[in-house]
Short mmCIF file of C-alpha atoms and ligand atoms in Angstrom, two decimals:
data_model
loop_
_atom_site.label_atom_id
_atom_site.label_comp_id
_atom_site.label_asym_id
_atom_site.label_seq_id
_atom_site.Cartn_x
_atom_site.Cartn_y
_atom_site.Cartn_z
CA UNK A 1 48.16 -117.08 -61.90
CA UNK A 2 48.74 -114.12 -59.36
CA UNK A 3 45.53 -113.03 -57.77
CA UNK A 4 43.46 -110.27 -58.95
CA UNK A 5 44.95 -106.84 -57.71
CA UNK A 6 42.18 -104.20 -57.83
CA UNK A 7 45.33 -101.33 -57.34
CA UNK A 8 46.85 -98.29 -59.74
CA UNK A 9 50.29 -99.50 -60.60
CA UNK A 10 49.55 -102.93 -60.50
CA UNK A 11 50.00 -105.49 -62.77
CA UNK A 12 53.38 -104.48 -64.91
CA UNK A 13 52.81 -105.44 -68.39
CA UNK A 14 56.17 -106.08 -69.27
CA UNK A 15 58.59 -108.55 -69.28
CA UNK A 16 61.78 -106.93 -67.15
CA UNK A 17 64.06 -109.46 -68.83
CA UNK A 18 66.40 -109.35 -65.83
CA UNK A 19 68.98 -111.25 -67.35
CA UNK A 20 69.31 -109.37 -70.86
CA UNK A 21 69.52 -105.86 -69.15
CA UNK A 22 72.75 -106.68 -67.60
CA UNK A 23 74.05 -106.81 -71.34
CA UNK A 24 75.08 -103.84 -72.27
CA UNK A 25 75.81 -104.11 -75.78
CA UNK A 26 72.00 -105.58 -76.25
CA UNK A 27 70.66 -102.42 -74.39
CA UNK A 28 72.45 -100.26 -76.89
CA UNK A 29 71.34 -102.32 -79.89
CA UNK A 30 67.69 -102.68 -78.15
CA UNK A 31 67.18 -99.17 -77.77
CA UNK A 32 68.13 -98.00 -81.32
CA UNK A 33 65.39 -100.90 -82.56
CA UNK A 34 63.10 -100.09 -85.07
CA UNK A 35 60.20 -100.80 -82.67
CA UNK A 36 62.09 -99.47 -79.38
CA UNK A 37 59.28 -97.24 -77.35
CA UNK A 38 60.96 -94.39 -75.63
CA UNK A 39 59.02 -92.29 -73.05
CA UNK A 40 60.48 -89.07 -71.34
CA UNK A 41 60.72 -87.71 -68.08
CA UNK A 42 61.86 -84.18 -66.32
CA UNK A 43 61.71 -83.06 -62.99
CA UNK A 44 59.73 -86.53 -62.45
CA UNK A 45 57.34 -86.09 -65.06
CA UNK A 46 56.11 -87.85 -67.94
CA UNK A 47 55.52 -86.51 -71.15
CA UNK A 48 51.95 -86.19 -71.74
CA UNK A 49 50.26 -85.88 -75.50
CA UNK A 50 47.61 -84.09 -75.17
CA UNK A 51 45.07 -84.04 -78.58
CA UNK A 52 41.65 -82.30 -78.29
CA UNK A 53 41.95 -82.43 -74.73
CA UNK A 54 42.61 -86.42 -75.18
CA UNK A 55 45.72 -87.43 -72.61
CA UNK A 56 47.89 -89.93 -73.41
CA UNK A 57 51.17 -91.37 -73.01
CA UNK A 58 53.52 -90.14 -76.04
CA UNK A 59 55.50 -93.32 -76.27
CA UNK A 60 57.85 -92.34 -79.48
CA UNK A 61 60.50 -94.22 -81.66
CA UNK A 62 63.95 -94.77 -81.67
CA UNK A 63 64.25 -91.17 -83.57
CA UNK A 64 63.83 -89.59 -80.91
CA UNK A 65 67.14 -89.95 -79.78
CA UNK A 66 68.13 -87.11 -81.47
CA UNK A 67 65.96 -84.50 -79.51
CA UNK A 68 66.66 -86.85 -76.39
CA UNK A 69 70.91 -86.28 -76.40
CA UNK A 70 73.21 -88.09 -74.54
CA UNK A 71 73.07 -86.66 -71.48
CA UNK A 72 69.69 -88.20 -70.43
CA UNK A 73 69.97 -90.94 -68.19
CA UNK A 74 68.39 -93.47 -69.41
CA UNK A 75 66.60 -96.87 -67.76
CA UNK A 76 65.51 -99.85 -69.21
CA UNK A 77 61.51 -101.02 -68.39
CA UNK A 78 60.98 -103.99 -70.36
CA UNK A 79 59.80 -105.98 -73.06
CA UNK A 80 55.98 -105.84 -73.94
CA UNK A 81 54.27 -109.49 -75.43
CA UNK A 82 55.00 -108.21 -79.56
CA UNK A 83 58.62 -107.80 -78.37
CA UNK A 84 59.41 -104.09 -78.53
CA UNK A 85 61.53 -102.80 -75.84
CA UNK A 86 60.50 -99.89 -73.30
CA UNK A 87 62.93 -97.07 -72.10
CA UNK A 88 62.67 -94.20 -70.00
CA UNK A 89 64.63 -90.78 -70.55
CA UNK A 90 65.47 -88.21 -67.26
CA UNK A 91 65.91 -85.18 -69.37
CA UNK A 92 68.30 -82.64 -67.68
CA UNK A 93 66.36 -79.50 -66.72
CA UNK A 94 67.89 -77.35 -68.98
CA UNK A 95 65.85 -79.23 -71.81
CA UNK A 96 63.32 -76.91 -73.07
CA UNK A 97 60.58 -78.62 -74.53
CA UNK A 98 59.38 -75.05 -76.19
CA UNK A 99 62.87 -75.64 -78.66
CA UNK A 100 61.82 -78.93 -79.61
CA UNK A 101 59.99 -80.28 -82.09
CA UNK A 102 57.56 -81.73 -79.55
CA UNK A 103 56.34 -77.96 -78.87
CA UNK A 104 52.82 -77.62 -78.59
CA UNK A 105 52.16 -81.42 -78.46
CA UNK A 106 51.74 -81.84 -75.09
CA UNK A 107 53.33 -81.31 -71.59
CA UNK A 108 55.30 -82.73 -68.84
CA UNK A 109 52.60 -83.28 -66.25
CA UNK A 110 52.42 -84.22 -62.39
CA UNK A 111 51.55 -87.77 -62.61
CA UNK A 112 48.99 -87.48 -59.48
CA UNK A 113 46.47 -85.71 -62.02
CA UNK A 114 47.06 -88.26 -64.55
CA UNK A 115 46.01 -91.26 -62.14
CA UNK A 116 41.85 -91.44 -63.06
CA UNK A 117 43.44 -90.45 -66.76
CA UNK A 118 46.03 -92.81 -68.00
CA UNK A 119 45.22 -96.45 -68.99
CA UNK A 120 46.64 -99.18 -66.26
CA UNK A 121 49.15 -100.43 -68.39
CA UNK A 122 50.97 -97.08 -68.82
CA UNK A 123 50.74 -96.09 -65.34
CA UNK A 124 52.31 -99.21 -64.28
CA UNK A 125 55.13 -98.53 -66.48
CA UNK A 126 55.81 -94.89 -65.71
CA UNK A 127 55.37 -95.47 -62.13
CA UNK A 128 58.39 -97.97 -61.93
CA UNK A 129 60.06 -95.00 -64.22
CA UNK A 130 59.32 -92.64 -62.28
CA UNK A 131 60.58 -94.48 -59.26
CA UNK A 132 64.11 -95.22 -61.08
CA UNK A 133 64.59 -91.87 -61.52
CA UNK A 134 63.92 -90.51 -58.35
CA UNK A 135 66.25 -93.30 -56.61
CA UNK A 136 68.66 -92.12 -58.81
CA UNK A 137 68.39 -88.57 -58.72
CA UNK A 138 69.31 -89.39 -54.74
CA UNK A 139 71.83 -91.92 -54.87
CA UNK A 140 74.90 -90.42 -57.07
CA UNK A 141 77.10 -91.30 -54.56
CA UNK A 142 78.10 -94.33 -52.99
CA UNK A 143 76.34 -94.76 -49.01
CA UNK A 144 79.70 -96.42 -48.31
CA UNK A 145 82.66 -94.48 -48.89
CA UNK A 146 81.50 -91.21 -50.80
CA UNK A 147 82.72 -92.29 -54.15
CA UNK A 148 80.70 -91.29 -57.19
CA UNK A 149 78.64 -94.30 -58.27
CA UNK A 150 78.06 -95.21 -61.72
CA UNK A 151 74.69 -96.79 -63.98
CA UNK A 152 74.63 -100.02 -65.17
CA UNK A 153 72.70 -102.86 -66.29
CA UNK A 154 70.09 -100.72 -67.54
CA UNK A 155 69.78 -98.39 -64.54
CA UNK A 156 68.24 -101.16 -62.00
CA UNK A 157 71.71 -100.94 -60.22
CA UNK A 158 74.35 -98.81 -59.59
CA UNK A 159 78.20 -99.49 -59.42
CA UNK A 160 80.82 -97.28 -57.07
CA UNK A 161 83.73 -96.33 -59.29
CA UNK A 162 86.10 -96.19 -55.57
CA UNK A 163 85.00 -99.27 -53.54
CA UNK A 164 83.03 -101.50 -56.24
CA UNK A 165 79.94 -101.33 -54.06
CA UNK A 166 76.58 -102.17 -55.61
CA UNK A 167 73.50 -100.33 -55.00
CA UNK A 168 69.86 -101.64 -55.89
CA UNK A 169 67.04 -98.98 -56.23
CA UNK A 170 64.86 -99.08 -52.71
CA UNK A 171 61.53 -100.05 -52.45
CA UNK A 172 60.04 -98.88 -48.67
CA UNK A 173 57.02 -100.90 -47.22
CA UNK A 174 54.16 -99.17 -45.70
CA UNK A 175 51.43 -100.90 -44.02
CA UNK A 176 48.07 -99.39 -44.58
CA UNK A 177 45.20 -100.98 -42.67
CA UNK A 178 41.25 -101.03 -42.18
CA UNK A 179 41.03 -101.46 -38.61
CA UNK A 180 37.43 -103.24 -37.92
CA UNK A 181 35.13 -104.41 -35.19
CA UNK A 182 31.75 -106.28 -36.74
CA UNK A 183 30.21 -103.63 -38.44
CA UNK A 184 32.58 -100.60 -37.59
CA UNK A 185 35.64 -99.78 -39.25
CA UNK A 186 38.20 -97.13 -37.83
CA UNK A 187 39.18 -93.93 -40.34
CA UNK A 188 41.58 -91.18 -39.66
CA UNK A 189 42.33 -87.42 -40.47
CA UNK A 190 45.71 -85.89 -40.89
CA UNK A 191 45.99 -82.47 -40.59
CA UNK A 192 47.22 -81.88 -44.41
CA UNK A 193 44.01 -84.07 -45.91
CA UNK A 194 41.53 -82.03 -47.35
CA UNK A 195 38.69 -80.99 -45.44
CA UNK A 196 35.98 -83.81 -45.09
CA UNK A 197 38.76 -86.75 -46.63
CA UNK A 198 39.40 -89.65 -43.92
CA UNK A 199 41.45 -92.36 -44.72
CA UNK A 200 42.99 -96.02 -43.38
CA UNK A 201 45.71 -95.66 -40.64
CA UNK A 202 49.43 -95.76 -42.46
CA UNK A 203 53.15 -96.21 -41.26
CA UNK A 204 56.48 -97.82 -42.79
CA UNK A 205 57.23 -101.20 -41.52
CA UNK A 206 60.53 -101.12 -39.35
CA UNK A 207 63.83 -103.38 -39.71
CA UNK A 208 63.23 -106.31 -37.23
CA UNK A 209 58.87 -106.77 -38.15
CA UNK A 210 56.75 -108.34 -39.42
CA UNK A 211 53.69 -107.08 -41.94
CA UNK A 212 51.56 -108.04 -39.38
CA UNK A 213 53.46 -106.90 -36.45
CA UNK A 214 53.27 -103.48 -37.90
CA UNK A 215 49.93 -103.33 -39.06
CA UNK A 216 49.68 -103.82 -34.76
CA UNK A 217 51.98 -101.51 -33.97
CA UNK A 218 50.84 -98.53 -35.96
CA UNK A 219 47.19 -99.24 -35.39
CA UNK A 220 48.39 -99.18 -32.12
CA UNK A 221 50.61 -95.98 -31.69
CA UNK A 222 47.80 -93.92 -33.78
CA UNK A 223 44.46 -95.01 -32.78
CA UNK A 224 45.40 -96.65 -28.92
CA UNK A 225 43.27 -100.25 -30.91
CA UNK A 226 44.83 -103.71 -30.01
CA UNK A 227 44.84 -105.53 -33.06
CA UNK A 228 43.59 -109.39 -32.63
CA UNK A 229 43.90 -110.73 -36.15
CA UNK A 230 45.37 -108.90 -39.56
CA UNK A 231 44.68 -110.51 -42.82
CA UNK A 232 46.37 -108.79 -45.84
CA UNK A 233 44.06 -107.56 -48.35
CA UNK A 234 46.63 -106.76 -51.70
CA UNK A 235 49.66 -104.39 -52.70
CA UNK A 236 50.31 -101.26 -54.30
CA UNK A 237 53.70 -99.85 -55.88
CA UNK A 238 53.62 -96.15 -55.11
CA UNK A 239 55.74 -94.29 -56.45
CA UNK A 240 55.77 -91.20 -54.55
CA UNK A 241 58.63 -91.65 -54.56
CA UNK A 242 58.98 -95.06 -53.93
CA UNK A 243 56.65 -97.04 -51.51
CA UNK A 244 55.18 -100.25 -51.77
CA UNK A 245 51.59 -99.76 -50.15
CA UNK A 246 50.48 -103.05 -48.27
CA UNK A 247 46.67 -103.12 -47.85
CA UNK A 248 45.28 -105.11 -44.71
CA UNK A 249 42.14 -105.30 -42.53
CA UNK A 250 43.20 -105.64 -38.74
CA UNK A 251 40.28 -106.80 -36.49
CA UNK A 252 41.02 -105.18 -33.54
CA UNK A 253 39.81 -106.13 -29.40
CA UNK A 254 36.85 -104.19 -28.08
CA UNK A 255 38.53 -100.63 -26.30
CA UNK A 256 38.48 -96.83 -27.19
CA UNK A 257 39.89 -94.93 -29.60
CA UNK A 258 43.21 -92.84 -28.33
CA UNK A 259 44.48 -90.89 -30.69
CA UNK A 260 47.96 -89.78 -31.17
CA UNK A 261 47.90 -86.28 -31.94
CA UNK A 262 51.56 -86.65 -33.67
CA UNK A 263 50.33 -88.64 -36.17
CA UNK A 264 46.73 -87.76 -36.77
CA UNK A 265 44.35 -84.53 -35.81
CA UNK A 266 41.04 -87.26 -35.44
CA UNK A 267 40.53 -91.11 -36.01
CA UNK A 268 36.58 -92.25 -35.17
CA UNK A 269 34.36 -94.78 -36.13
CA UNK A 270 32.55 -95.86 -39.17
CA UNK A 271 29.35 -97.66 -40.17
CA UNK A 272 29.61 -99.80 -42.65
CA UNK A 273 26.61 -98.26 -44.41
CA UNK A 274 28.65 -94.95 -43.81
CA UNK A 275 31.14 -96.33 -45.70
CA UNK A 276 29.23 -97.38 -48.63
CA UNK A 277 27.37 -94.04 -48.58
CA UNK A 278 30.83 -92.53 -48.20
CA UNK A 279 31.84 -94.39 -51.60
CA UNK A 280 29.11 -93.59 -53.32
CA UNK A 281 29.87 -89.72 -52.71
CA UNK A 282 26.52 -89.41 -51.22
CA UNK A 283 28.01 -88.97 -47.38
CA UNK A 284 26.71 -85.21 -45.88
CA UNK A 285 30.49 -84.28 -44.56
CA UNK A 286 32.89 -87.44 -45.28
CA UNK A 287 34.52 -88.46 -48.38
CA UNK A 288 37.06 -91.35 -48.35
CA UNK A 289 40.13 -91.49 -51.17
CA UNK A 290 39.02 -91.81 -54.68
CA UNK A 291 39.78 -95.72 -56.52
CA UNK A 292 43.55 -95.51 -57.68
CA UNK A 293 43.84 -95.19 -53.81
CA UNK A 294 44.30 -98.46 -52.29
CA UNK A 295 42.43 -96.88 -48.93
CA UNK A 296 39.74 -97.28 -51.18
CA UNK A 297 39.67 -100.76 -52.64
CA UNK A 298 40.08 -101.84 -48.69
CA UNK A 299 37.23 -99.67 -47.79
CA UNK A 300 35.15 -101.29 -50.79
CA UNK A 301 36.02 -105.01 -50.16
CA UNK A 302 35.05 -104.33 -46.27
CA UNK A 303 31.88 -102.75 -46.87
CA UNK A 304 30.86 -105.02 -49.80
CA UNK A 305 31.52 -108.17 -46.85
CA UNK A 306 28.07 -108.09 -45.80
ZN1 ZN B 401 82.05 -96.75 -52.67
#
């Protein structure tokens, strides 16, 4: 059993039947299956139904094909626990979703807004879409010699057509940590939050570290704290476009807060029964990220300690 992960994004339902995708005559059959689920994407955006001002998903049936064309790129997802396969369709811009017969059903929407909306399940699934396609959308061309690369084994790889080099979609690790001191935890403020919003400290982990030793090293660069002890709390896909949040609480050594004015416009201490105040949307001027945040889940499991 995995542990329980409290995080949007978490917790893919389906089975990514690595092996099968690299068959590409299955794929073809598999998509063209009576129960094949298709969703669609443009410009990084799902297609939303939207009923009586009901959101949801509009996962449709192989027949859509034939609004889809063949031009879409198109990436395999999975396999959900009755057996139907899941796809995901880029549609090329020039698509217009007014000349379709899915006019008037619904929109493609900025996922962001859809986050409190969406059941779990699908937002697991469209965020690994949605991270395909952006990957893709940046990597038509090989990082080795130039060549133009090609899509295979269901779009979780791609092939240069010159050298033969393979290319695997990225995932980039950020550290995001509760810095803490008994009954204090550290928050910041970047410049672009909205007014009131403080959050945990943030940075991508480097080549040649640890999770740990950069949970120090950014705790250390933005808030001047010396980190004594970092225990990791859980992990987020993110896929704006395509991080991999890593929640941890670093206890840090008694010392003052020294901002770095680069990186953030304030850091400064916290109660904990700020926090839980904060949480509670009660706070007079503070407000910390709302739930599919993983900010928040560490800020919950600190405060809920004691
Ligand atoms: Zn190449």
């Amino acid at each position: 059993m995995l542990p329980e992960n409290p995080n949007t994004f978490a917790k893919f339902p389906l089975d990514k039947a690595g092996l099968r995708r690299k068959d590409a005559a299955w794929l073809a059959e598999a998509v063209n299956a009576a129960d094949a689920r298709l969703s669609l994407f443009q410009d990084m955006k799902p297609f939303i139904l939207d009923e009586n001002d009901k959101r949801s998903v509009a996962w449709l049936g192989p027949q859509a094909r034939a609004l889809i064309g063949e031009k879409a790129l198109c990436v395999f997802l999975g396999i959900d626990a009755q057996g139907a396969p899941h796809f995901a369709f880029d549609l090329p811009k020039r698509f217009d979703l007014s000349e379709s017969p899915l006019a008037g059903m619904g929109a493609f929407e900025d996922m962001r807004p859809m986050l409190p909306i969406l059941p779990a399940d699908d937002l697991a699934i469209l965020g690994c879409a949605k991270s395909l396609f952006e990957w893709h959308a940046k990597h038509g061309f090989c990082a080795q010699c130039g060549g133009r690369s090609a899509v295979v084994d269901g779009g979780w790889k791609r092939v240069c057509d010159a050298c033969g080099a393979e290319h695997f979609p990225r995932v980039d690790p950020v550290v995001i940590m509760l810095p803490v001191r008994g009954d204090h935890c550290c928050m910041g403020r970047q410049a672009r939050f909205p007014r009131g919003m403080w959050s945990a400290l943030a940075g991508f982990v480097e080549p040649g570290e640890t999770i740990e030793e950069a949970v120090a090293r950014e705790t250390l660069e933005e808030a001047g704290l010396v980190v004594e002890a970092v225990k990791l709390h859980s992990s987020q896909p993110w896929p704006f476009p395509s991080s991999l949040m890593i929640g941890a609480i670093a206890e840090v050594a008694v010392g003052d807060i020294n901002v770095d004015m680069d990186e953030l416009d304030e850091a400064r201490w916290f109660s904990r029964a700020e926090i839980k105040t904060m949480l509670a949307g009660k706070h007079e001027s503070a407000w910390a990220p709302p739930p599919f945040a993983i900010a928040h889940q560490l800020l919950k499991s600190w405060s809920e300690e004691a």
